[in-house]
Amino acid sequence: MDLWRIVLEALDSLASNKVRSALTVLGIVIGVGAVIAMLAIGAGAQNTITGSISGIGTNLLFVMRGGSEEVRNPQPLTLGDAEAMRDPFAAPSVIGVAPVLQGSAEITFTGEGDIVAAVGVTPEHESVRNVEIAEGEFINEIHLLGRSAVVVLGPDIAETLFGRTESIVGESVRIEGQPFRVIGITIAKGGQGPTNEDNQIYIPMSTAQTRLFRRSGSDHVDMILVQALNADAVTTAEEEISAILRNRHRTAIGEDDFTTFSQQSFLEVAETITNVFTIFLGGVASISLLVGGIGIMNIMLVSVTERTREIGLRKAVGARKRDIMLQFLAESALLSLFGGLIGIVLGWALSMLVGAIAAASNADINPVVGIDAVLLATIFSAAVGLFFGLYPAKRAADLEPVEALRYE
Amino acid sequence: MSDWVIEAEGITKVYRMGDIEVHALSGVDLRIARGEIVSIMGPSGSGKTTLMNILGCLDRPTSGSYSLDGSQVAELSDDQLAAIRNKKVGFVFQSFNLLGRQTALTNVELPMRYAGVSNGRRKRAMEALEAVGLGDRVQHRPNELSGGQQQRVAIARALVNNPAMIMADEPTGNLDSKSGVEIVQILLDLNRNIGTTLIFVTHDPEIAAHTKRVISLLDGLITEDRIVEK
């Protein structure tokens, strides 16, 4: 039997019961569509998240207090720790160190106000974190030494307070009720959510320490940002500062009371999370594909029963088990293949729709229908058709010709 | 090749129905020569359908030996039996058993497809249809044909692989008497023109009257095997 003839005959047989075939295909369409859409949305979310992490900079390291859970009484990070990291002999891969003190603070201007992330910084923060100033200046050494009540505003909070982002330098705002003079506005970086740097304010570290966030020790900091020479030196820099901190904190190796993060490790964590998320969504979606497959099996069993006499006749004129198997497998495989193809289109449309909804609600997710997802869905749906078609086809092939011919 | 198309000895067939054993055939010896026309007759339950199934290689005997056209077939596998049916047996059924969605032509091509014939399929099918007088109806589907015409398509399908014999199971049972006579005539003509062995399984004495040899069955045994002289 030539394959082409088998396919034609299977198509003919499916066409003989269009409504039934269409409903059966629908199960696979929904399953494949859901899988495609979920994978696309997962990939889109991953791109968005890794994109915003990449904005951090490839040569940055974040050093925070506290290590693994077993380490008791972790020592706080101090300005002294930060100073020690500047040692060009102990840490040759480090070119910038910026300790940070951060918290949230209420900022107001003539009745308008908001609670924002306030960051106590040193002048080096500007170069380490690549902060760009649109107007005015960043915090300098004099502000730091004088514990000046000065503030640099992000453009979003400036817009909230003043209704504009220009000609604000020199204005006076109140932070936690205390007057601060605006000395600069940063350039908009774009972003949303809790990490939005455009809705952030910078004040001198010394001012933050004495006026806003009183920490138990006068030289304690929340985090130290370390800038490595370049992206390749990040690992070396990490080892150097770890050695410095272990030495200063007198901790044994393996019992670090601090934690370092690089952009790479953030990316890895984020990718792990979004992968789990994608697998979870894809898994839920593939359950509907499974249900669609069971639908195919159901219809094929009905079809085998209905066509018992036909099977008997075919066997009487010389069809082998293989021929009957192939005939029914071709039908179930075609059903699911059609379902897969339509499902890919549906899934693509669905993910575009989700993308449009996300864009409308300001969440920047661009679903990506990858060629791998399309291939996966095609192969998977054909496999579902073959797998669930196997049992009915076997039943048909194993019919006894005598009994099949006599079947009413 | 021997002159016998069918050589069967000691054929028995036992069915199990729950705890009861039903002896459908209890020792049948039968020889049919090439080119013979034979009727197998008997009332319901006599075992004639069982005998036809075994002779047509649709079923295997419980015991006994059976040689069809020189090949021992009693112990072949399902697929080997399918190949034997395909090459050596043509079936004509009471209810025609055509594929409803296929044209007369593709219905007749079916046995050749299972035989793996790829060249000249259409031409041979056309010739078979012309042989049964349906050369002008090849593209019709069964529901566009009369009962007699449908049975003629079935005959064309039965003879298209040049079988050693054609088994006709009540071929006129679903036809009016005029079509029935035509169908029997077509089969007899085939025998005369190309020497096809014909086996009619029937309880219709009208058909039996056309055959030279009549075998009667009762309770799983041959009770009479006579040559009719006309």
XYZ file of C-alpha atoms in Angstrom:
638
model
C 0.000 0.000 0.000
C 1.449 3.298 -0.960
C 1.521 5.981 1.708
C -0.081 8.640 -0.441
C -3.096 6.405 -1.031
C -3.360 5.754 2.724
C -3.317 9.476 3.479
C -5.931 10.205 0.802
C -8.180 7.478 2.111
C -7.768 8.689 5.693
C -8.625 12.237 4.620
C -11.670 10.931 2.797
C -12.780 9.006 5.837
C -12.306 12.025 8.125
C -14.203 14.202 5.657
C -17.112 11.758 5.746
C -17.893 12.922 9.270
C -16.868 16.545 9.308
C -18.513 17.680 12.529
C -17.109 14.773 14.465
C -13.623 15.247 13.041
C -13.750 18.995 13.737
C -14.764 18.500 17.362
C -12.031 15.938 17.861
C -9.468 18.245 16.299
C -10.672 21.051 18.578
C -9.366 19.209 21.628
C -5.875 19.129 20.140
C -6.175 22.719 18.881
C -6.866 23.951 22.400
C -4.101 21.815 23.873
C -1.423 22.836 21.393
C -2.623 26.459 21.415
C -2.353 26.593 25.185
C 1.125 25.050 25.184
C 2.379 27.434 22.493
C 0.881 30.485 24.195
C 2.235 29.536 27.612
C 5.740 28.883 26.293
C 5.647 32.161 24.355
C 4.488 34.161 27.354
C 7.079 32.458 29.542
C 9.825 33.316 27.049
C 8.553 36.902 26.855
C 8.522 37.282 30.627
C 12.023 35.859 30.803
C 13.283 38.340 28.226
C 11.717 41.243 30.127
C 13.193 40.160 33.433
C 16.662 39.402 32.129
C 16.549 42.645 30.155
C 15.940 44.696 33.253
C 18.625 42.800 35.142
C 21.092 43.373 32.340
C 20.503 47.095 32.854
C 22.363 46.790 36.136
C 25.702 46.530 34.402
C 27.869 43.527 33.718
C 30.761 44.504 35.969
C 28.869 45.134 39.208
C 28.952 43.157 42.419
C 26.541 43.567 45.298
C 27.824 42.755 48.770
C 25.226 42.261 51.494
C 25.257 41.303 55.122
C 24.504 37.732 56.178
C 25.522 34.433 54.697
C 23.875 31.060 54.829
C 21.387 30.386 57.566
C 23.807 28.473 59.752
C 26.040 31.481 60.299
C 25.060 33.078 63.605
C 25.391 36.751 64.441
C 26.614 37.997 61.080
C 28.621 41.142 61.482
C 27.279 44.242 59.766
C 29.026 45.724 56.787
C 30.746 48.986 57.614
C 32.336 51.947 55.902
C 35.599 50.390 57.031
C 34.825 47.276 54.968
C 34.140 49.462 51.976
C 37.383 51.337 52.541
C 39.329 48.078 52.769
C 38.003 47.016 49.357
C 39.609 50.068 47.834
C 43.046 48.656 48.650
C 44.630 48.297 45.204
C 46.979 45.570 46.468
C 44.369 43.384 48.153
C 41.760 44.004 45.473
C 43.436 44.874 42.157
C 40.354 43.961 40.128
C 38.201 46.519 41.922
C 37.982 50.013 40.458
C 35.095 51.459 42.411
C 33.369 50.935 45.747
C 30.083 52.538 46.711
C 28.531 51.794 50.102
C 24.808 52.357 50.304
C 22.320 53.017 53.057
C 18.762 52.673 51.919
C 15.213 52.811 53.108
C 11.933 54.369 52.273
C 11.115 57.955 53.087
C 8.213 60.298 52.612
C 9.005 63.226 50.357
C 6.662 66.207 50.029
C 6.441 69.535 48.202
C 3.573 71.925 48.844
C 1.085 69.236 49.617
C 2.158 66.788 46.879
C 3.967 63.812 48.281
C 4.946 60.174 47.905
C 6.850 57.478 49.704
C 9.943 56.602 47.726
C 13.143 54.621 48.001
C 15.808 56.892 49.473
C 19.423 55.917 48.907
C 22.244 57.278 51.040
C 25.283 57.370 48.749
C 28.852 58.525 48.425
C 30.028 60.554 45.402
C 31.507 57.398 43.862
C 27.986 56.031 43.434
C 27.608 58.197 40.341
C 30.354 56.374 38.429
C 29.853 52.912 39.946
C 26.129 52.832 39.251
C 26.443 54.938 36.105
C 23.936 57.531 37.308
C 23.383 60.215 34.664
C 22.400 63.730 35.653
C 19.924 65.619 33.475
C 20.216 68.859 35.366
C 22.273 70.114 38.298
C 24.869 67.871 39.871
C 25.285 64.629 41.846
C 26.224 64.452 45.502
C 29.874 65.424 46.040
C 32.531 65.191 48.760
C 31.548 68.526 50.308
C 27.927 67.453 50.728
C 29.137 64.259 52.306
C 31.507 65.918 54.752
C 29.003 68.633 55.633
C 26.079 66.208 56.056
C 24.257 68.626 53.802
C 20.483 68.463 53.467
C 20.597 68.060 49.696
C 18.803 65.596 47.436
C 19.020 64.335 43.836
C 15.585 63.333 42.476
C 14.625 60.688 39.980
C 12.512 62.079 37.099
C 9.366 60.186 38.076
C 9.231 61.547 41.622
C 10.128 65.004 40.275
C 7.120 64.734 37.963
C 4.943 63.668 40.905
C 6.048 66.562 43.102
C 6.487 69.388 40.624
C 4.541 68.275 37.590
C 7.716 68.759 35.519
C 11.263 67.425 35.272
C 13.098 70.606 34.431
C 14.108 73.771 36.316
C 13.731 72.124 39.679
C 17.266 72.549 40.976
C 17.227 74.958 43.888
C 13.708 74.101 45.005
C 13.206 72.946 48.576
C 11.394 69.698 49.412
C 10.673 68.034 52.729
C 11.897 64.511 53.444
C 10.369 63.023 56.572
C 9.445 66.571 57.480
C 12.964 67.992 57.172
C 13.830 70.538 54.493
C 16.186 69.390 51.701
C 17.462 71.378 48.754
C 17.191 69.755 45.308
C 20.604 69.784 43.625
C 20.013 67.521 40.663
C 17.654 65.436 38.537
C 18.679 62.118 37.030
C 17.997 61.039 33.458
C 15.037 58.702 32.994
C 16.138 55.082 32.636
C 12.700 53.588 32.187
C 11.387 50.756 34.253
C 8.615 49.855 36.546
C 7.842 48.212 39.852
C 9.753 48.362 43.106
C 13.144 48.580 41.399
C 12.235 51.628 39.345
C 15.256 53.872 39.655
C 13.379 56.807 38.191
C 11.266 56.999 41.323
C 14.240 57.022 43.667
C 16.028 59.821 45.534
C 19.734 60.112 46.417
C 21.026 61.869 49.525
C 24.499 62.009 51.006
C 25.384 58.911 53.017
C 26.288 60.949 56.095
C 23.001 62.822 55.960
C 21.021 59.574 55.602
C 22.885 58.115 58.536
C 22.344 61.029 60.915
C 18.948 62.288 59.837
C 16.904 59.539 58.184
C 17.940 55.979 58.836
C 19.681 55.672 62.137
C 21.569 52.382 62.255
C 22.966 50.890 65.461
C 26.559 51.695 64.541
C 27.423 55.021 63.042
C 29.504 53.456 60.277
C 27.132 50.618 59.333
C 25.966 50.344 55.712
C 23.248 48.192 54.131
C 25.069 47.186 51.012
C 28.336 47.795 49.238
C 28.380 48.082 45.445
C 31.670 47.028 43.933
C 32.687 47.850 40.389
C 35.103 45.409 38.794
C 37.566 46.347 36.056
C 35.372 44.722 33.450
C 32.848 41.911 33.077
C 35.575 39.246 32.954
C 37.108 40.470 36.220
C 33.882 40.070 38.182
C 34.763 36.597 39.463
C 38.257 37.632 40.488
C 36.928 40.760 42.174
C 34.412 38.616 44.008
C 37.213 36.402 45.353
C 39.320 39.410 46.343
C 36.624 41.168 48.323
C 35.510 37.897 49.892
C 39.066 37.391 51.151
C 39.138 40.941 52.510
C 35.827 40.529 54.306
C 36.699 37.105 55.726
C 39.882 38.601 57.057
C 38.154 41.633 58.566
C 35.221 39.654 59.991
C 37.494 36.806 61.118
C 35.245 34.136 59.716
C 36.364 30.686 58.638
C 36.116 29.719 54.975
C 32.652 28.354 54.259
C 31.113 30.386 57.047
C 30.902 33.745 55.310
C 28.694 36.245 57.107
C 28.171 38.210 53.917
C 26.806 37.446 50.473
C 27.930 38.667 47.081
C 25.734 38.861 44.002
C 26.793 39.634 40.493
C 24.525 40.441 37.598
C 25.314 36.934 36.391
C 23.997 35.369 39.582
C 20.881 37.550 39.462
C 20.376 36.434 35.882
C 20.788 32.809 36.859
C 18.292 33.112 39.677
C 15.830 34.930 37.452
C 16.224 32.381 34.692
C 15.692 29.529 37.113
C 12.522 31.176 38.369
C 11.134 31.950 34.931
C 12.050 28.472 33.696
C 10.137 26.899 36.550
C 7.277 29.246 35.774
C 7.347 28.334 32.083
C 7.560 24.609 32.757
C 4.688 24.901 35.200
C 2.475 26.776 32.729
C 3.499 24.468 29.888
C 2.758 21.468 32.089
C -0.717 22.733 32.917
C -1.312 23.434 29.237
C -0.113 20.007 28.163
C -2.771 18.426 30.353
C -5.313 19.822 27.901
C -3.296 18.267 25.082
C -3.551 14.957 26.921
C -7.315 15.401 27.197
C -7.428 16.134 23.465
C -5.513 12.910 22.842
C -8.040 10.946 24.860
C -10.735 12.543 22.681
C -8.977 11.182 19.616
C -8.776 7.716 21.132
C -12.461 7.833 21.969
C -13.499 8.808 18.450
C -11.188 6.270 16.867
C -12.686 3.503 19.011
C -16.166 4.527 17.891
C -14.955 4.604 14.318
C -13.425 1.117 14.563
C -16.697 -0.264 15.900
C -18.737 1.456 13.207
C -16.493 0.140 10.484
C -16.136 -3.433 11.726
C -17.669 -4.843 8.543
C -15.439 -2.697 6.391
C -12.428 -4.013 8.300
C -13.715 -7.571 7.809
C -14.082 -6.996 4.070
C -10.625 -5.479 3.775
C -9.188 -8.480 5.585
C -11.157 -10.852 3.360
C -9.605 -9.344 0.226
C -6.121 -9.589 1.679
C -5.375 -6.726 4.106
C -2.759 -7.707 6.668
C -2.819 -6.482 10.280
C -0.229 -3.884 9.315
C -2.446 -2.466 6.568
C -5.386 -2.013 8.931
C -3.128 -0.537 11.631
C -1.686 1.963 9.192
C -5.098 2.971 7.948
C -6.370 3.870 11.418
C -3.091 5.337 12.626
C -3.068 7.604 9.591
C -6.486 8.895 10.571
C -5.591 9.618 14.182
C -2.218 11.111 13.248
C -3.865 13.376 10.675
C -6.468 14.480 13.197
C -3.847 15.509 15.696
C -1.542 16.980 13.073
C -4.335 19.245 11.849
C -5.074 20.099 15.451
C -1.402 20.875 15.983
C -1.155 23.171 12.965
C -4.320 25.100 13.807
C -3.227 25.115 17.461
C 0.079 26.759 16.552
C -1.805 29.566 14.816
C -4.199 29.860 17.745
C -1.357 29.855 20.260
C 0.448 32.527 18.293
C -2.704 34.677 18.173
C -3.290 34.086 21.879
C 0.225 35.137 22.845
C -0.023 38.250 20.667
C -3.261 39.064 22.477
C -1.628 38.596 25.868
C 1.255 40.788 24.692
C -1.196 43.492 23.638
C -3.036 43.294 26.973
C 0.262 43.425 28.848
C 1.371 46.454 26.816
C -1.954 48.159 27.511
C -1.497 47.633 31.250
C 2.093 48.890 31.119
C 3.707 45.535 31.820
C 6.290 45.098 29.146
C 5.986 41.452 28.068
C 6.672 40.556 24.465
C 5.632 36.921 23.979
C 8.033 35.075 21.711
C 6.754 32.127 19.691
C 10.025 30.311 19.205
C 10.684 27.854 16.400
C 11.558 25.347 19.133
C 8.091 25.710 20.674
C 6.485 25.248 17.247
C 8.563 22.144 16.552
C 7.879 20.795 20.015
C 4.138 21.305 19.609
C 4.081 19.699 16.149
C 6.065 16.670 17.219
C 4.187 16.396 20.481
C 0.765 16.567 18.844
C 1.662 14.010 16.174
C 3.011 11.778 18.943
C -0.218 12.216 20.896
C -2.187 11.196 17.784
C -0.031 8.136 17.211
C -0.016 7.138 20.862
C -3.741 7.484 21.385
C -4.449 6.049 17.936
C -2.385 2.964 18.640
C -4.891 1.173 20.835
C -7.914 1.642 18.526
C -5.787 0.720 15.495
C -4.556 -2.412 17.245
C -8.133 -3.318 18.084
C -9.095 -2.929 14.441
C -6.111 -4.946 13.229
C -6.806 -7.784 15.639
C -10.423 -8.270 14.584
C -11.144 -11.783 13.343
C -12.205 -11.547 9.691
C -15.052 -14.052 10.137
C -16.565 -12.186 13.056
C -15.956 -8.762 11.548
C -17.765 -9.770 8.342
C -20.742 -11.040 10.310
C -20.933 -7.898 12.503
C -24.237 -6.076 12.240
C 0.714 -28.131 -9.733
C -1.955 -30.629 -8.889
C -5.314 -30.581 -10.595
C -7.036 -30.153 -7.284
C -7.768 -26.627 -6.155
C -9.045 -27.869 -2.827
C -7.794 -30.908 -0.965
C -9.248 -31.120 2.522
C -9.010 -34.100 4.844
C -10.540 -34.682 8.229
C -11.484 -31.041 8.749
C -13.045 -30.387 12.146
C -14.021 -27.123 13.762
C -14.946 -26.849 17.413
C -16.256 -23.623 18.955
C -16.369 -23.046 22.651
C -19.452 -21.343 23.954
C -18.863 -21.067 27.655
C -18.564 -24.636 28.900
C -20.226 -26.175 25.881
C -18.210 -27.361 22.908
C -19.996 -26.933 19.617
C -18.814 -29.204 16.823
C -19.501 -27.129 13.738
C -17.604 -29.549 11.504
C -16.838 -33.053 12.548
C -14.537 -34.514 9.919
C -15.042 -33.268 6.395
C -13.122 -34.736 3.455
C -13.434 -32.789 0.238
C -11.657 -32.438 -3.095
C -12.554 -29.912 -5.717
C -10.853 -29.933 -9.105
C -9.693 -26.906 -11.020
C -12.472 -25.399 -13.098
C -15.269 -27.165 -11.237
C -18.548 -25.505 -10.307
C -19.766 -26.666 -6.926
C -22.689 -25.824 -4.679
C -22.450 -26.345 -0.953
C -25.945 -26.681 0.460
C -27.450 -27.278 3.805
C -29.869 -25.802 6.343
C -28.845 -23.246 8.968
C -26.537 -24.751 11.527
C -25.381 -27.462 9.170
C -21.847 -26.035 9.167
C -21.806 -24.753 5.586
C -20.767 -21.236 6.594
C -18.003 -22.653 8.773
C -16.822 -24.799 5.891
C -16.867 -21.809 3.565
C -14.812 -19.757 6.060
C -12.216 -22.486 6.282
C -12.092 -23.173 2.554
C -11.855 -19.401 1.967
C -8.984 -19.140 4.467
C -10.943 -16.723 6.654
C -10.639 -19.183 9.521
C -8.479 -22.129 10.537
C -9.723 -25.660 11.177
C -9.349 -27.125 14.672
C -7.806 -30.195 13.100
C -7.335 -31.737 9.690
C -5.237 -30.823 6.708
C -6.183 -28.392 4.001
C -4.279 -27.651 0.849
C -5.453 -24.769 -1.339
C -4.019 -24.562 -4.842
C -1.013 -26.602 -3.723
C -0.237 -24.707 -0.480
C -0.819 -26.128 2.966
C -2.842 -23.455 4.747
C -4.183 -25.108 7.896
C -1.463 -23.711 10.131
C -0.539 -20.395 8.610
C -0.423 -17.134 10.577
C -3.087 -14.460 10.193
C -0.973 -12.402 7.824
C 0.005 -15.420 5.739
C -3.670 -16.328 5.454
C -4.386 -12.742 4.383
C -1.827 -13.092 1.603
C -3.394 -16.413 0.491
C -6.885 -14.872 0.453
C -5.518 -11.960 -1.500
C -3.949 -14.099 -4.229
C -6.056 -17.246 -4.376
C -9.580 -16.507 -3.194
C -12.196 -14.107 -4.511
C -15.214 -13.501 -2.294
C -18.701 -12.531 -3.344
C -20.938 -11.820 -0.368
C -24.683 -11.689 0.021
C -24.557 -8.040 1.095
C -21.974 -6.980 -1.549
C -19.639 -5.416 1.083
C -18.412 -2.580 -1.106
C -16.659 0.466 0.384
C -19.429 3.052 0.272
C -17.281 6.136 -0.221
C -15.168 4.686 -3.024
C -15.998 4.471 -6.720
C -16.554 1.151 -8.427
C -13.056 1.453 -9.871
C -11.274 1.995 -6.543
C -13.346 -0.765 -4.964
C -12.076 -3.160 -7.616
C -8.513 -1.872 -7.169
C -8.558 -2.677 -3.434
C -7.243 -6.283 -3.593
C -4.436 -5.183 -5.933
C -3.437 -2.477 -3.463
C -3.098 -5.031 -0.685
C -1.179 -7.258 -3.086
C 1.293 -4.427 -3.623
C 0.504 -4.053 -7.318
C 1.393 -0.534 -8.323
C 1.599 -0.654 -12.106
C -1.410 -1.142 -14.341
C -3.824 -1.260 -11.411
C -6.317 1.014 -13.074
C -6.133 -0.884 -16.365
C -6.716 -4.276 -14.742
C -9.599 -2.905 -12.679
C -11.160 -1.465 -15.845
C -10.834 -4.839 -17.586
C -12.460 -6.629 -14.664
C -15.350 -4.165 -14.654
C -15.766 -4.564 -18.404
C -15.792 -8.321 -17.957
C -18.865 -7.991 -15.724
C -20.478 -5.481 -18.081
C -19.938 -2.335 -16.001
C -17.420 -0.570 -18.238
C -19.657 2.518 -18.317
C -20.155 2.758 -14.543
C -16.587 2.820 -13.252
C -16.780 6.218 -11.558
C -20.089 5.524 -9.798
C -20.268 4.992 -6.071
C -22.195 2.011 -4.680
C -25.184 4.156 -3.683
C -25.527 5.235 -7.317
C -25.731 1.614 -8.502
C -28.532 -0.952 -8.387
C -28.184 -4.102 -6.287
C -27.323 -6.204 -9.313
C -24.737 -3.672 -10.449
C -23.201 -3.549 -6.968
C -22.893 -7.326 -6.954
C -21.215 -7.151 -10.348
C -18.670 -4.709 -8.913
C -18.095 -7.233 -6.127
C -17.526 -9.966 -8.725
C -15.058 -7.747 -10.575
C -13.255 -7.213 -7.266
C -13.213 -10.971 -6.631
C -11.658 -11.841 -9.968
C -9.212 -8.974 -10.376
C -6.265 -10.812 -8.758
C -6.894 -13.940 -10.906
C -7.784 -16.157 -7.933
C -7.721 -19.956 -7.941
C -11.385 -19.899 -6.967
C -14.298 -17.597 -6.307
C -16.454 -18.261 -3.265
C -19.944 -16.859 -3.539
C -21.868 -16.803 -0.277
C -25.580 -16.498 -1.131
C -24.696 -14.128 -3.975
C -28.330 -13.660 -5.005
C -29.787 -13.427 -1.511
C -30.257 -9.659 -1.593
C -31.316 -9.441 -5.245
C -34.559 -9.686 -7.155
C -34.870 -12.853 -9.216
C -34.003 -11.226 -12.544
C -30.751 -9.693 -11.220
C -30.050 -12.929 -9.397
C -30.172 -14.897 -12.628
C -27.882 -12.352 -14.290
C -25.340 -12.591 -11.491
C -25.271 -16.372 -11.613
C -24.930 -16.173 -15.385
C -21.951 -13.790 -15.112
C -20.214 -16.179 -12.722
C -20.920 -19.169 -14.976
C -19.575 -17.208 -17.963
C -16.369 -16.503 -16.047
C -15.981 -20.219 -15.450
C -16.537 -20.970 -19.085
C -14.293 -18.187 -20.409
C -11.343 -18.238 -18.027
C -11.874 -21.473 -16.159
C -12.320 -19.995 -12.685
C -13.298 -22.533 -10.036
C -16.667 -21.544 -8.565
C -18.016 -22.476 -5.161
C -21.536 -21.377 -4.311
C -22.624 -21.540 -0.710
C -26.394 -21.399 -0.771
C -29.655 -22.929 0.254
C -31.284 -21.793 -2.960
C -32.019 -24.829 -5.178
C -32.284 -22.464 -8.183
C -28.553 -21.804 -7.984
C -27.728 -25.414 -7.216
C -29.564 -26.326 -10.365
C -26.859 -24.514 -12.372
C -23.976 -26.445 -10.872
C -22.694 -29.833 -11.895
C -21.804 -30.890 -8.411
C -23.859 -30.411 -5.250
C -22.487 -31.087 -1.784
C -24.994 -31.289 1.046
C -24.053 -30.759 4.642
C -25.901 -31.680 7.815
C -24.684 -31.480 11.391
C -21.092 -30.873 10.362
C -20.803 -33.809 7.992
C -21.122 -34.234 4.255
C -24.277 -36.235 3.714
C -24.346 -36.194 -0.032
C -21.886 -35.364 -2.808
C -23.478 -35.888 -6.183
C -22.691 -35.046 -9.769
C -25.723 -33.715 -11.586
C -26.004 -34.866 -15.115
C -27.971 -32.575 -17.353
